[in-house]
Amino acid sequence: ALENKIQELQSSDENLGNDLAKEISKLNDSIIKLTEQIYKNLNIWQCVQVARHHQRPHFIDLVDKICSDFDELHGDRHYGDDRALVGGLATIGNHRLVLIGQEKGRTTDDKINRNFGMAQPEGYRKAGRLMKLAEQFSLPVVTLVDTPGAYPGIDSEERGQSEAIANNLLLMSSLKTPILVNIIGEGGSGGAIALATADRILMLEHAIYSVISPEGCASILWRNTEYTQHAAETLKLTANDCYSLKIIDEIIPELPGAAHRFPFEQASVIKKTLVSNLQSLRLIEVENLIKNRNKKYLNITSNI
């Protein structure tokens, strides 16, 4: 309502001079204060909605803003190229690396082409191929996770969806190069963890990370999606929950109003955090990286 009022004043034909500028300034101050108040007091379901916001920055959006160059690589060398999962060689700051992530798409056609960010087996096999490439050339792996989950269709199961995800978990647990993960939106089920077994896991403040979507949980436990919000509260899927359970290592703060309101500023924060973590990870010997990585996941069950 306040933003609409500003638009009305700005489009007004009346020339009120300084009075108009003062009124707009007051309204802007009110918007900032109200936005901060709202986003400091989001409930669990509201956090889920923010993580899924249609304007929230996706993988492609962030690549354009945080990478000085990105050369996409295609195909799994077994079946085909999955457009839901994007990966290639990139440069962030002064770090040359392999960047991988899910892309949900924006327009209707793009969403269909990207399968709404739900990768199929060939997508995870492509990711595995790129990770092996990173290991071969001693490049760190950075993944940006944003998916409701792996695609559960019959065709995916026929082509070995579970096996493809499991192979990625096995590969990432022993990959001889640093792995850095940032959960930027939804981190759903095995489709997320297939890209999130890492030395260090970062998570945007309003992102979510869970073993299953709230809708899926409600349909299984209560056989009724009316319990979706209750499921969200039970799953402990917020960044604060995941941090307290030691599932993630760091929360990246979002600007008031969340990442979708200030995409350029938020990308700058993400880039700075990624560069800082990459610098510290590259100082650790490979043998210690793998040892610490395995210890990290073996300890998770004792913290839950």
PDB file of C-alpha atoms in Angstrom:
ATOM      1  CA  ALA A   1       0.000   0.000   0.000  1.00  0.00           C
ATOM      2  CA  LEU A   2       2.855   2.374   0.838  1.00  0.00           C
ATOM      3  CA  GLU A   3       4.616   1.576  -2.442  1.00  0.00           C
ATOM      4  CA  ASN A   4       1.395   2.233  -4.370  1.00  0.00           C
ATOM      5  CA  LYS A   5       1.036   5.564  -2.587  1.00  0.00           C
ATOM      6  CA  ILE A   6       4.568   6.544  -3.672  1.00  0.00           C
ATOM      7  CA  GLN A   7       3.747   5.626  -7.270  1.00  0.00           C
ATOM      8  CA  GLU A   8       0.617   7.761  -7.123  1.00  0.00           C
ATOM      9  CA  LEU A   9       2.572  10.728  -5.819  1.00  0.00           C
ATOM     10  CA  GLN A  10       5.320  10.316  -8.402  1.00  0.00           C
ATOM     11  CA  SER A  11       2.819  10.135 -11.255  1.00  0.00           C
ATOM     12  CA  SER A  12       0.758  13.033  -9.944  1.00  0.00           C
ATOM     13  CA  ASP A  13       0.412  16.067 -12.191  1.00  0.00           C
ATOM     14  CA  GLU A  14       0.494  18.371  -9.190  1.00  0.00           C
ATOM     15  CA  ASN A  15       3.815  20.149  -8.724  1.00  0.00           C
ATOM     16  CA  LEU A  16       4.254  20.311  -4.963  1.00  0.00           C
ATOM     17  CA  GLY A  17       8.048  20.653  -5.045  1.00  0.00           C
ATOM     18  CA  ASN A  18       9.738  20.094  -1.702  1.00  0.00           C
ATOM     19  CA  ASP A  19       6.505  18.994  -0.023  1.00  0.00           C
ATOM     20  CA  LEU A  20       6.164  16.108  -2.472  1.00  0.00           C
ATOM     21  CA  ALA A  21       9.796  15.067  -1.992  1.00  0.00           C
ATOM     22  CA  LYS A  22       9.390  15.130   1.812  1.00  0.00           C
ATOM     23  CA  GLU A  23       6.219  13.037   1.645  1.00  0.00           C
ATOM     24  CA  ILE A  24       7.886  10.440  -0.591  1.00  0.00           C
ATOM     25  CA  SER A  25      10.925  10.362   1.712  1.00  0.00           C
ATOM     26  CA  LYS A  26       8.689   9.718   4.751  1.00  0.00           C
ATOM     27  CA  LEU A  27       6.877   6.930   2.919  1.00  0.00           C
ATOM     28  CA  ASN A  28      10.195   5.337   1.915  1.00  0.00           C
ATOM     29  CA  ASP A  29      11.357   5.405   5.531  1.00  0.00           C
ATOM     30  CA  SER A  30       8.095   3.785   6.577  1.00  0.00           C
ATOM     31  CA  ILE A  31       8.538   1.061   3.945  1.00  0.00           C
ATOM     32  CA  ILE A  32      12.052   0.261   5.174  1.00  0.00           C
ATOM     33  CA  LYS A  33      10.966   0.042   8.815  1.00  0.00           C
ATOM     34  CA  LEU A  34       7.868  -2.028   8.012  1.00  0.00           C
ATOM     35  CA  THR A  35       9.835  -4.410   5.757  1.00  0.00           C
ATOM     36  CA  GLU A  36      12.461  -4.976   8.464  1.00  0.00           C
ATOM     37  CA  GLN A  37       9.722  -5.634  11.014  1.00  0.00           C
ATOM     38  CA  ILE A  38       7.895  -8.108   8.753  1.00  0.00           C
ATOM     39  CA  TYR A  39      10.961 -10.123   7.756  1.00  0.00           C
ATOM     40  CA  LYS A  40      12.265 -10.358  11.319  1.00  0.00           C
ATOM     41  CA  ASN A  41       9.039 -12.076  12.360  1.00  0.00           C
ATOM     42  CA  LEU A  42       8.310 -14.540   9.551  1.00  0.00           C
ATOM     43  CA  ASN A  43       6.683 -17.773  10.643  1.00  0.00           C
ATOM     44  CA  ILE A  44       7.869 -21.100   9.208  1.00  0.00           C
ATOM     45  CA  TRP A  45       5.342 -21.253   6.380  1.00  0.00           C
ATOM     46  CA  GLN A  46       6.057 -17.663   5.372  1.00  0.00           C
ATOM     47  CA  CYS A  47       9.738 -18.585   5.187  1.00  0.00           C
ATOM     48  CA  VAL A  48       8.843 -21.440   2.815  1.00  0.00           C
ATOM     49  CA  GLN A  49       6.886 -19.011   0.642  1.00  0.00           C
ATOM     50  CA  VAL A  50       9.818 -16.560   0.545  1.00  0.00           C
ATOM     51  CA  ALA A  51      12.204 -19.380  -0.454  1.00  0.00           C
ATOM     52  CA  ARG A  52       9.836 -20.190  -3.334  1.00  0.00           C
ATOM     53  CA  HIS A  53       9.136 -16.590  -4.339  1.00  0.00           C
ATOM     54  CA  HIS A  54       8.816 -16.341  -8.120  1.00  0.00           C
ATOM     55  CA  GLN A  55      11.223 -13.384  -8.236  1.00  0.00           C
ATOM     56  CA  ARG A  56      13.865 -14.950  -6.003  1.00  0.00           C
ATOM     57  CA  PRO A  57      17.285 -15.090  -7.743  1.00  0.00           C
ATOM     58  CA  HIS A  58      17.872 -18.395  -9.521  1.00  0.00           C
ATOM     59  CA  PHE A  59      21.114 -20.073 -10.543  1.00  0.00           C
ATOM     60  CA  ILE A  60      21.334 -18.274 -13.902  1.00  0.00           C
ATOM     61  CA  ASP A  61      20.626 -14.902 -12.259  1.00  0.00           C
ATOM     62  CA  LEU A  62      23.461 -15.365  -9.781  1.00  0.00           C
ATOM     63  CA  VAL A  63      25.894 -16.651 -12.410  1.00  0.00           C
ATOM     64  CA  ASP A  64      25.433 -13.407 -14.337  1.00  0.00           C
ATOM     65  CA  LYS A  65      26.124 -11.350 -11.213  1.00  0.00           C
ATOM     66  CA  ILE A  66      28.866 -13.217  -9.321  1.00  0.00           C
ATOM     67  CA  CYS A  67      30.924 -14.806 -12.116  1.00  0.00           C
ATOM     68  CA  SER A  68      33.322 -12.893 -14.336  1.00  0.00           C
ATOM     69  CA  ASP A  69      32.985 -15.750 -16.831  1.00  0.00           C
ATOM     70  CA  PHE A  70      31.023 -18.990 -17.118  1.00  0.00           C
ATOM     71  CA  ASP A  71      31.470 -21.684 -19.767  1.00  0.00           C
ATOM     72  CA  GLU A  72      28.595 -24.155 -19.601  1.00  0.00           C
ATOM     73  CA  LEU A  73      29.320 -27.826 -20.237  1.00  0.00           C
ATOM     74  CA  HIS A  74      26.613 -30.224 -21.387  1.00  0.00           C
ATOM     75  CA  GLY A  75      25.669 -33.880 -21.217  1.00  0.00           C
ATOM     76  CA  ASP A  76      26.354 -36.893 -19.014  1.00  0.00           C
ATOM     77  CA  ARG A  77      27.992 -39.007 -21.782  1.00  0.00           C
ATOM     78  CA  HIS A  78      25.404 -41.734 -21.088  1.00  0.00           C
ATOM     79  CA  TYR A  79      21.952 -40.496 -22.064  1.00  0.00           C
ATOM     80  CA  GLY A  80      21.591 -36.775 -22.714  1.00  0.00           C
ATOM     81  CA  ASP A  81      21.677 -33.235 -21.340  1.00  0.00           C
ATOM     82  CA  ASP A  82      19.393 -32.310 -18.450  1.00  0.00           C
ATOM     83  CA  ARG A  83      18.454 -28.631 -18.627  1.00  0.00           C
ATOM     84  CA  ALA A  84      17.281 -28.618 -14.976  1.00  0.00           C
ATOM     85  CA  LEU A  85      20.888 -28.961 -13.870  1.00  0.00           C
ATOM     86  CA  VAL A  86      23.452 -26.484 -15.157  1.00  0.00           C
ATOM     87  CA  GLY A  87      27.203 -26.677 -14.724  1.00  0.00           C
ATOM     88  CA  GLY A  88      30.481 -25.541 -16.166  1.00  0.00           C
ATOM     89  CA  LEU A  89      33.777 -23.751 -15.648  1.00  0.00           C
ATOM     90  CA  ALA A  90      33.544 -20.394 -13.908  1.00  0.00           C
ATOM     91  CA  THR A  91      35.561 -17.665 -12.240  1.00  0.00           C
ATOM     92  CA  ILE A  92      34.423 -16.032  -9.005  1.00  0.00           C
ATOM     93  CA  GLY A  93      36.798 -13.348  -7.784  1.00  0.00           C
ATOM     94  CA  ASN A  94      40.249 -14.774  -8.465  1.00  0.00           C
ATOM     95  CA  HIS A  95      39.102 -18.388  -8.078  1.00  0.00           C
ATOM     96  CA  ARG A  96      38.793 -20.642 -11.099  1.00  0.00           C
ATOM     97  CA  LEU A  97      36.314 -23.412 -10.294  1.00  0.00           C
ATOM     98  CA  VAL A  98      33.543 -25.756 -11.414  1.00  0.00           C
ATOM     99  CA  LEU A  99      30.092 -24.294 -10.724  1.00  0.00           C
ATOM    100  CA  ILE A 100      26.979 -26.499 -10.641  1.00  0.00           C
ATOM    101  CA  GLY A 101      23.363 -25.842  -9.715  1.00  0.00           C
ATOM    102  CA  GLN A 102      19.692 -26.353 -10.431  1.00  0.00           C
ATOM    103  CA  GLU A 103      17.740 -23.874 -12.557  1.00  0.00           C
ATOM    104  CA  LYS A 104      13.944 -23.596 -12.223  1.00  0.00           C
ATOM    105  CA  GLY A 105      13.296 -21.238 -15.139  1.00  0.00           C
ATOM    106  CA  ARG A 106      11.280 -18.017 -15.325  1.00  0.00           C
ATOM    107  CA  THR A 107       8.772 -18.088 -18.173  1.00  0.00           C
ATOM    108  CA  THR A 108       6.296 -20.946 -18.633  1.00  0.00           C
ATOM    109  CA  ASP A 109       8.254 -22.388 -21.559  1.00  0.00           C
ATOM    110  CA  ASP A 110      11.534 -22.069 -19.681  1.00  0.00           C
ATOM    111  CA  LYS A 111      10.094 -23.745 -16.587  1.00  0.00           C
ATOM    112  CA  ILE A 112       8.931 -26.681 -18.696  1.00  0.00           C
ATOM    113  CA  ASN A 113      12.306 -26.843 -20.434  1.00  0.00           C
ATOM    114  CA  ARG A 114      14.059 -26.807 -17.043  1.00  0.00           C
ATOM    115  CA  ASN A 115      11.538 -29.259 -15.551  1.00  0.00           C
ATOM    116  CA  PHE A 116      10.945 -26.739 -12.735  1.00  0.00           C
ATOM    117  CA  GLY A 117      14.441 -27.385 -11.367  1.00  0.00           C
ATOM    118  CA  MET A 118      13.820 -31.098 -10.799  1.00  0.00           C
ATOM    119  CA  ALA A 119      16.801 -32.956 -12.262  1.00  0.00           C
ATOM    120  CA  GLN A 120      16.649 -36.408 -13.809  1.00  0.00           C
ATOM    121  CA  PRO A 121      19.377 -39.108 -13.615  1.00  0.00           C
ATOM    122  CA  GLU A 122      21.304 -37.623 -16.529  1.00  0.00           C
ATOM    123  CA  GLY A 123      21.443 -34.335 -14.616  1.00  0.00           C
ATOM    124  CA  TYR A 124      23.093 -35.891 -11.582  1.00  0.00           C
ATOM    125  CA  ARG A 125      25.418 -37.917 -13.795  1.00  0.00           C
ATOM    126  CA  LYS A 126      26.389 -34.693 -15.567  1.00  0.00           C
ATOM    127  CA  ALA A 127      27.121 -33.135 -12.179  1.00  0.00           C
ATOM    128  CA  GLY A 128      29.241 -36.149 -11.243  1.00  0.00           C
ATOM    129  CA  ARG A 129      31.172 -35.888 -14.511  1.00  0.00           C
ATOM    130  CA  LEU A 130      31.929 -32.223 -13.837  1.00  0.00           C
ATOM    131  CA  MET A 131      33.033 -32.964 -10.283  1.00  0.00           C
ATOM    132  CA  LYS A 132      35.503 -35.568 -11.554  1.00  0.00           C
ATOM    133  CA  LEU A 133      36.741 -32.963 -14.037  1.00  0.00           C
ATOM    134  CA  ALA A 134      37.261 -30.523 -11.163  1.00  0.00           C
ATOM    135  CA  GLU A 135      39.235 -33.125  -9.234  1.00  0.00           C
ATOM    136  CA  GLN A 136      41.385 -33.899 -12.269  1.00  0.00           C
ATOM    137  CA  PHE A 137      42.410 -30.253 -12.671  1.00  0.00           C
ATOM    138  CA  SER A 138      42.508 -29.415  -8.933  1.00  0.00           C
ATOM    139  CA  LEU A 139      39.593 -26.983  -9.177  1.00  0.00           C
ATOM    140  CA  PRO A 140      37.222 -26.421  -6.255  1.00  0.00           C
ATOM    141  CA  VAL A 141      33.555 -27.336  -6.730  1.00  0.00           C
ATOM    142  CA  VAL A 142      30.856 -24.782  -5.878  1.00  0.00           C
ATOM    143  CA  THR A 143      27.184 -25.737  -6.030  1.00  0.00           C
ATOM    144  CA  LEU A 144      24.118 -23.491  -5.798  1.00  0.00           C
ATOM    145  CA  VAL A 145      21.212 -25.611  -4.612  1.00  0.00           C
ATOM    146  CA  ASP A 146      17.622 -24.678  -5.481  1.00  0.00           C
ATOM    147  CA  THR A 147      15.251 -27.563  -6.145  1.00  0.00           C
ATOM    148  CA  PRO A 148      11.985 -28.947  -4.774  1.00  0.00           C
ATOM    149  CA  GLY A 149      13.593 -32.377  -5.233  1.00  0.00           C
ATOM    150  CA  ALA A 150      14.748 -34.842  -7.852  1.00  0.00           C
ATOM    151  CA  TYR A 151      12.194 -35.654 -10.556  1.00  0.00           C
ATOM    152  CA  PRO A 152      10.152 -38.676  -9.348  1.00  0.00           C
ATOM    153  CA  GLY A 153       8.671 -39.748 -12.685  1.00  0.00           C
ATOM    154  CA  ILE A 154       8.600 -43.320 -14.008  1.00  0.00           C
ATOM    155  CA  ASP A 155      11.076 -42.481 -16.789  1.00  0.00           C
ATOM    156  CA  SER A 156      13.570 -41.191 -14.209  1.00  0.00           C
ATOM    157  CA  GLU A 157      13.204 -44.327 -12.123  1.00  0.00           C
ATOM    158  CA  GLU A 158      13.716 -46.460 -15.225  1.00  0.00           C
ATOM    159  CA  ARG A 159      16.992 -44.668 -15.918  1.00  0.00           C
ATOM    160  CA  GLY A 160      18.249 -45.091 -12.339  1.00  0.00           C
ATOM    161  CA  GLN A 161      17.378 -41.935 -10.409  1.00  0.00           C
ATOM    162  CA  SER A 162      18.215 -43.373  -6.973  1.00  0.00           C
ATOM    163  CA  GLU A 163      21.459 -44.888  -8.251  1.00  0.00           C
ATOM    164  CA  ALA A 164      22.534 -41.591  -9.821  1.00  0.00           C
ATOM    165  CA  ILE A 165      21.925 -39.692  -6.568  1.00  0.00           C
ATOM    166  CA  ALA A 166      23.685 -42.363  -4.488  1.00  0.00           C
ATOM    167  CA  ASN A 167      26.712 -42.293  -6.803  1.00  0.00           C
ATOM    168  CA  ASN A 168      26.983 -38.532  -6.318  1.00  0.00           C
ATOM    169  CA  LEU A 169      26.922 -38.953  -2.544  1.00  0.00           C
ATOM    170  CA  LEU A 170      29.691 -41.541  -2.792  1.00  0.00           C
ATOM    171  CA  LEU A 171      31.714 -39.380  -5.191  1.00  0.00           C
ATOM    172  CA  MET A 172      31.414 -36.171  -3.167  1.00  0.00           C
ATOM    173  CA  SER A 173      32.311 -37.899   0.108  1.00  0.00           C
ATOM    174  CA  SER A 174      35.771 -38.733  -1.258  1.00  0.00           C
ATOM    175  CA  LEU A 175      36.360 -36.048  -3.927  1.00  0.00           C
ATOM    176  CA  LYS A 176      39.945 -34.796  -3.704  1.00  0.00           C
ATOM    177  CA  THR A 177      39.172 -31.119  -4.045  1.00  0.00           C
ATOM    178  CA  PRO A 178      37.307 -28.522  -1.919  1.00  0.00           C
ATOM    179  CA  ILE A 179      33.508 -28.569  -2.155  1.00  0.00           C
ATOM    180  CA  LEU A 180      31.487 -25.491  -1.182  1.00  0.00           C
ATOM    181  CA  VAL A 181      27.680 -25.444  -1.211  1.00  0.00           C
ATOM    182  CA  ASN A 182      25.237 -22.555  -1.027  1.00  0.00           C
ATOM    183  CA  ILE A 183      21.531 -23.317  -0.623  1.00  0.00           C
ATOM    184  CA  ILE A 184      19.910 -20.314  -2.302  1.00  0.00           C
ATOM    185  CA  GLY A 185      16.219 -21.260  -2.329  1.00  0.00           C
ATOM    186  CA  GLU A 186      14.723 -24.694  -1.834  1.00  0.00           C
ATOM    187  CA  GLY A 187      16.924 -27.559  -0.721  1.00  0.00           C
ATOM    188  CA  GLY A 188      14.555 -30.439  -1.221  1.00  0.00           C
ATOM    189  CA  SER A 189      15.221 -34.097  -0.398  1.00  0.00           C
ATOM    190  CA  GLY A 190      17.810 -36.263  -2.175  1.00  0.00           C
ATOM    191  CA  GLY A 191      17.664 -33.930  -5.153  1.00  0.00           C
ATOM    192  CA  ALA A 192      19.407 -31.320  -3.005  1.00  0.00           C
ATOM    193  CA  ILE A 193      21.821 -33.488  -1.036  1.00  0.00           C
ATOM    194  CA  ALA A 194      23.132 -34.987  -4.287  1.00  0.00           C
ATOM    195  CA  LEU A 195      24.780 -31.572  -4.773  1.00  0.00           C
ATOM    196  CA  ALA A 196      25.201 -30.696  -1.092  1.00  0.00           C
ATOM    197  CA  THR A 197      27.606 -33.235   0.388  1.00  0.00           C
ATOM    198  CA  ALA A 198      30.398 -30.793   1.022  1.00  0.00           C
ATOM    199  CA  ASP A 199      33.218 -29.443   3.166  1.00  0.00           C
ATOM    200  CA  ARG A 200      31.208 -26.350   3.940  1.00  0.00           C
ATOM    201  CA  ILE A 201      27.503 -25.639   3.496  1.00  0.00           C
ATOM    202  CA  LEU A 202      26.167 -22.081   3.390  1.00  0.00           C
ATOM    203  CA  MET A 203      22.499 -21.176   3.383  1.00  0.00           C
ATOM    204  CA  LEU A 204      20.681 -17.955   2.606  1.00  0.00           C
ATOM    205  CA  GLU A 205      18.700 -16.639   5.556  1.00  0.00           C
ATOM    206  CA  HIS A 206      15.287 -17.325   4.009  1.00  0.00           C
ATOM    207  CA  ALA A 207      16.172 -20.538   2.177  1.00  0.00           C
ATOM    208  CA  ILE A 208      14.887 -23.940   3.294  1.00  0.00           C
ATOM    209  CA  TYR A 209      16.606 -27.359   3.488  1.00  0.00           C
ATOM    210  CA  SER A 210      14.723 -30.531   4.275  1.00  0.00           C
ATOM    211  CA  VAL A 211      14.473 -34.278   3.724  1.00  0.00           C
ATOM    212  CA  ILE A 212      11.118 -33.749   1.975  1.00  0.00           C
ATOM    213  CA  SER A 213       8.836 -30.898   0.927  1.00  0.00           C
ATOM    214  CA  PRO A 214       6.111 -29.861   3.390  1.00  0.00           C
ATOM    215  CA  GLU A 215       3.474 -30.979   0.882  1.00  0.00           C
ATOM    216  CA  GLY A 216       5.108 -34.383   0.465  1.00  0.00           C
ATOM    217  CA  CYS A 217       5.439 -34.807   4.215  1.00  0.00           C
ATOM    218  CA  ALA A 218       1.767 -33.924   4.792  1.00  0.00           C
ATOM    219  CA  SER A 219       0.561 -36.319   2.102  1.00  0.00           C
ATOM    220  CA  ILE A 220       2.604 -39.207   3.546  1.00  0.00           C
ATOM    221  CA  LEU A 221       2.059 -38.694   7.281  1.00  0.00           C
ATOM    222  CA  TRP A 222      -1.497 -37.348   7.315  1.00  0.00           C
ATOM    223  CA  ARG A 223      -2.635 -38.217   3.767  1.00  0.00           C
ATOM    224  CA  ASN A 224      -3.947 -34.688   3.558  1.00  0.00           C
ATOM    225  CA  THR A 225      -2.193 -31.601   2.171  1.00  0.00           C
ATOM    226  CA  GLU A 226      -4.211 -29.424   4.550  1.00  0.00           C
ATOM    227  CA  TYR A 227      -1.478 -30.289   7.061  1.00  0.00           C
ATOM    228  CA  THR A 228       1.229 -28.725   4.867  1.00  0.00           C
ATOM    229  CA  GLN A 229       1.897 -25.784   7.186  1.00  0.00           C
ATOM    230  CA  HIS A 230       2.039 -28.065  10.213  1.00  0.00           C
ATOM    231  CA  ALA A 231       4.499 -30.287   8.332  1.00  0.00           C
ATOM    232  CA  ALA A 232       6.692 -27.264   7.565  1.00  0.00           C
ATOM    233  CA  GLU A 233       6.855 -26.407  11.263  1.00  0.00           C
ATOM    234  CA  THR A 234       7.733 -29.986  12.173  1.00  0.00           C
ATOM    235  CA  LEU A 235      10.481 -30.487   9.573  1.00  0.00           C
ATOM    236  CA  LYS A 236      12.928 -27.937  11.063  1.00  0.00           C
ATOM    237  CA  LEU A 237      13.758 -26.688   7.577  1.00  0.00           C
ATOM    238  CA  THR A 238      14.769 -23.049   8.126  1.00  0.00           C
ATOM    239  CA  ALA A 239      18.336 -21.786   8.068  1.00  0.00           C
ATOM    240  CA  ASN A 240      18.293 -21.212  11.826  1.00  0.00           C
ATOM    241  CA  ASP A 241      17.040 -24.751  12.438  1.00  0.00           C
ATOM    242  CA  CYS A 242      19.665 -26.287  10.160  1.00  0.00           C
ATOM    243  CA  TYR A 243      22.417 -24.230  11.762  1.00  0.00           C
ATOM    244  CA  SER A 244      21.402 -25.188  15.292  1.00  0.00           C
ATOM    245  CA  LEU A 245      21.397 -28.858  14.241  1.00  0.00           C
ATOM    246  CA  LYS A 246      24.871 -28.375  12.674  1.00  0.00           C
ATOM    247  CA  ILE A 247      23.618 -29.493   9.273  1.00  0.00           C
ATOM    248  CA  ILE A 248      24.938 -26.265   7.739  1.00  0.00           C
ATOM    249  CA  ASP A 249      28.002 -24.194   8.621  1.00  0.00           C
ATOM    250  CA  GLU A 250      26.984 -20.588   7.968  1.00  0.00           C
ATOM    251  CA  ILE A 251      23.894 -18.468   7.352  1.00  0.00           C
ATOM    252  CA  ILE A 252      24.220 -15.734   4.733  1.00  0.00           C
ATOM    253  CA  PRO A 253      22.032 -12.784   5.796  1.00  0.00           C
ATOM    254  CA  GLU A 254      19.519 -11.429   3.325  1.00  0.00           C
ATOM    255  CA  LEU A 255      18.724  -7.771   2.925  1.00  0.00           C
ATOM    256  CA  PRO A 256      15.444  -6.561   4.490  1.00  0.00           C
ATOM    257  CA  GLY A 257      12.720  -7.702   2.126  1.00  0.00           C
ATOM    258  CA  ALA A 258      14.686 -10.824   1.145  1.00  0.00           C
ATOM    259  CA  ALA A 259      16.909 -11.589  -1.838  1.00  0.00           C
ATOM    260  CA  HIS A 260      14.245 -10.978  -4.492  1.00  0.00           C
ATOM    261  CA  ARG A 261      13.903  -7.293  -3.579  1.00  0.00           C
ATOM    262  CA  PHE A 262      17.613  -6.508  -3.879  1.00  0.00           C
ATOM    263  CA  PRO A 263      19.089  -9.094  -6.290  1.00  0.00           C
ATOM    264  CA  PHE A 264      22.255  -7.147  -7.144  1.00  0.00           C
ATOM    265  CA  GLU A 265      23.085  -6.291  -3.543  1.00  0.00           C
ATOM    266  CA  GLN A 266      22.325  -9.857  -2.430  1.00  0.00           C
ATOM    267  CA  ALA A 267      24.527 -11.289  -5.177  1.00  0.00           C
ATOM    268  CA  SER A 268      27.377  -9.114  -3.925  1.00  0.00           C
ATOM    269  CA  VAL A 269      26.959 -10.533  -0.395  1.00  0.00           C
ATOM    270  CA  ILE A 270      26.886 -14.093  -1.769  1.00  0.00           C
ATOM    271  CA  LYS A 271      29.989 -13.518  -3.877  1.00  0.00           C
ATOM    272  CA  LYS A 272      31.936 -12.078  -0.951  1.00  0.00           C
ATOM    273  CA  THR A 273      30.983 -15.039   1.255  1.00  0.00           C
ATOM    274  CA  LEU A 274      31.864 -17.611  -1.409  1.00  0.00           C
ATOM    275  CA  VAL A 275      35.267 -16.031  -2.039  1.00  0.00           C
ATOM    276  CA  SER A 276      36.046 -15.909   1.684  1.00  0.00           C
ATOM    277  CA  ASN A 277      35.166 -19.585   2.170  1.00  0.00           C
ATOM    278  CA  LEU A 278      37.045 -20.680  -0.939  1.00  0.00           C
ATOM    279  CA  GLN A 279      40.168 -18.945   0.309  1.00  0.00           C
ATOM    280  CA  SER A 280      40.029 -20.741   3.654  1.00  0.00           C
ATOM    281  CA  LEU A 281      39.197 -24.150   2.130  1.00  0.00           C
ATOM    282  CA  ARG A 282      42.121 -24.001  -0.293  1.00  0.00           C
ATOM    283  CA  LEU A 283      44.527 -23.703   2.634  1.00  0.00           C
ATOM    284  CA  ILE A 284      43.515 -27.150   3.925  1.00  0.00           C
ATOM    285  CA  GLU A 285      45.376 -30.247   2.758  1.00  0.00           C
ATOM    286  CA  VAL A 286      43.283 -32.594   0.606  1.00  0.00           C
ATOM    287  CA  GLU A 287      43.682 -35.502   3.023  1.00  0.00           C
ATOM    288  CA  ASN A 288      42.366 -33.370   5.885  1.00  0.00           C
ATOM    289  CA  LEU A 289      39.520 -32.084   3.731  1.00  0.00           C
ATOM    290  CA  ILE A 290      38.248 -35.599   3.094  1.00  0.00           C
ATOM    291  CA  LYS A 291      38.768 -36.642   6.717  1.00  0.00           C
ATOM    292  CA  ASN A 292      36.875 -33.617   8.030  1.00  0.00           C
ATOM    293  CA  ARG A 293      34.140 -34.017   5.411  1.00  0.00           C
ATOM    294  CA  ASN A 294      33.405 -37.589   6.417  1.00  0.00           C
ATOM    295  CA  LYS A 295      33.573 -36.740  10.111  1.00  0.00           C
ATOM    296  CA  LYS A 296      31.093 -33.926   9.539  1.00  0.00           C
ATOM    297  CA  TYR A 297      28.434 -36.253   8.133  1.00  0.00           C
ATOM    298  CA  LEU A 298      29.060 -39.059  10.594  1.00  0.00           C
ATOM    299  CA  ASN A 299      28.439 -36.560  13.406  1.00  0.00           C
ATOM    300  CA  ILE A 300      25.190 -35.169  11.996  1.00  0.00           C
ATOM    301  CA  THR A 301      23.032 -38.034  13.267  1.00  0.00           C
ATOM    302  CA  SER A 302      24.322 -37.522  16.815  1.00  0.00           C
ATOM    303  CA  ASN A 303      23.280 -33.862  16.681  1.00  0.00           C
ATOM    304  CA  ILE A 304      19.681 -34.515  15.598  1.00  0.00           C
TER     305      ILE A 304
END
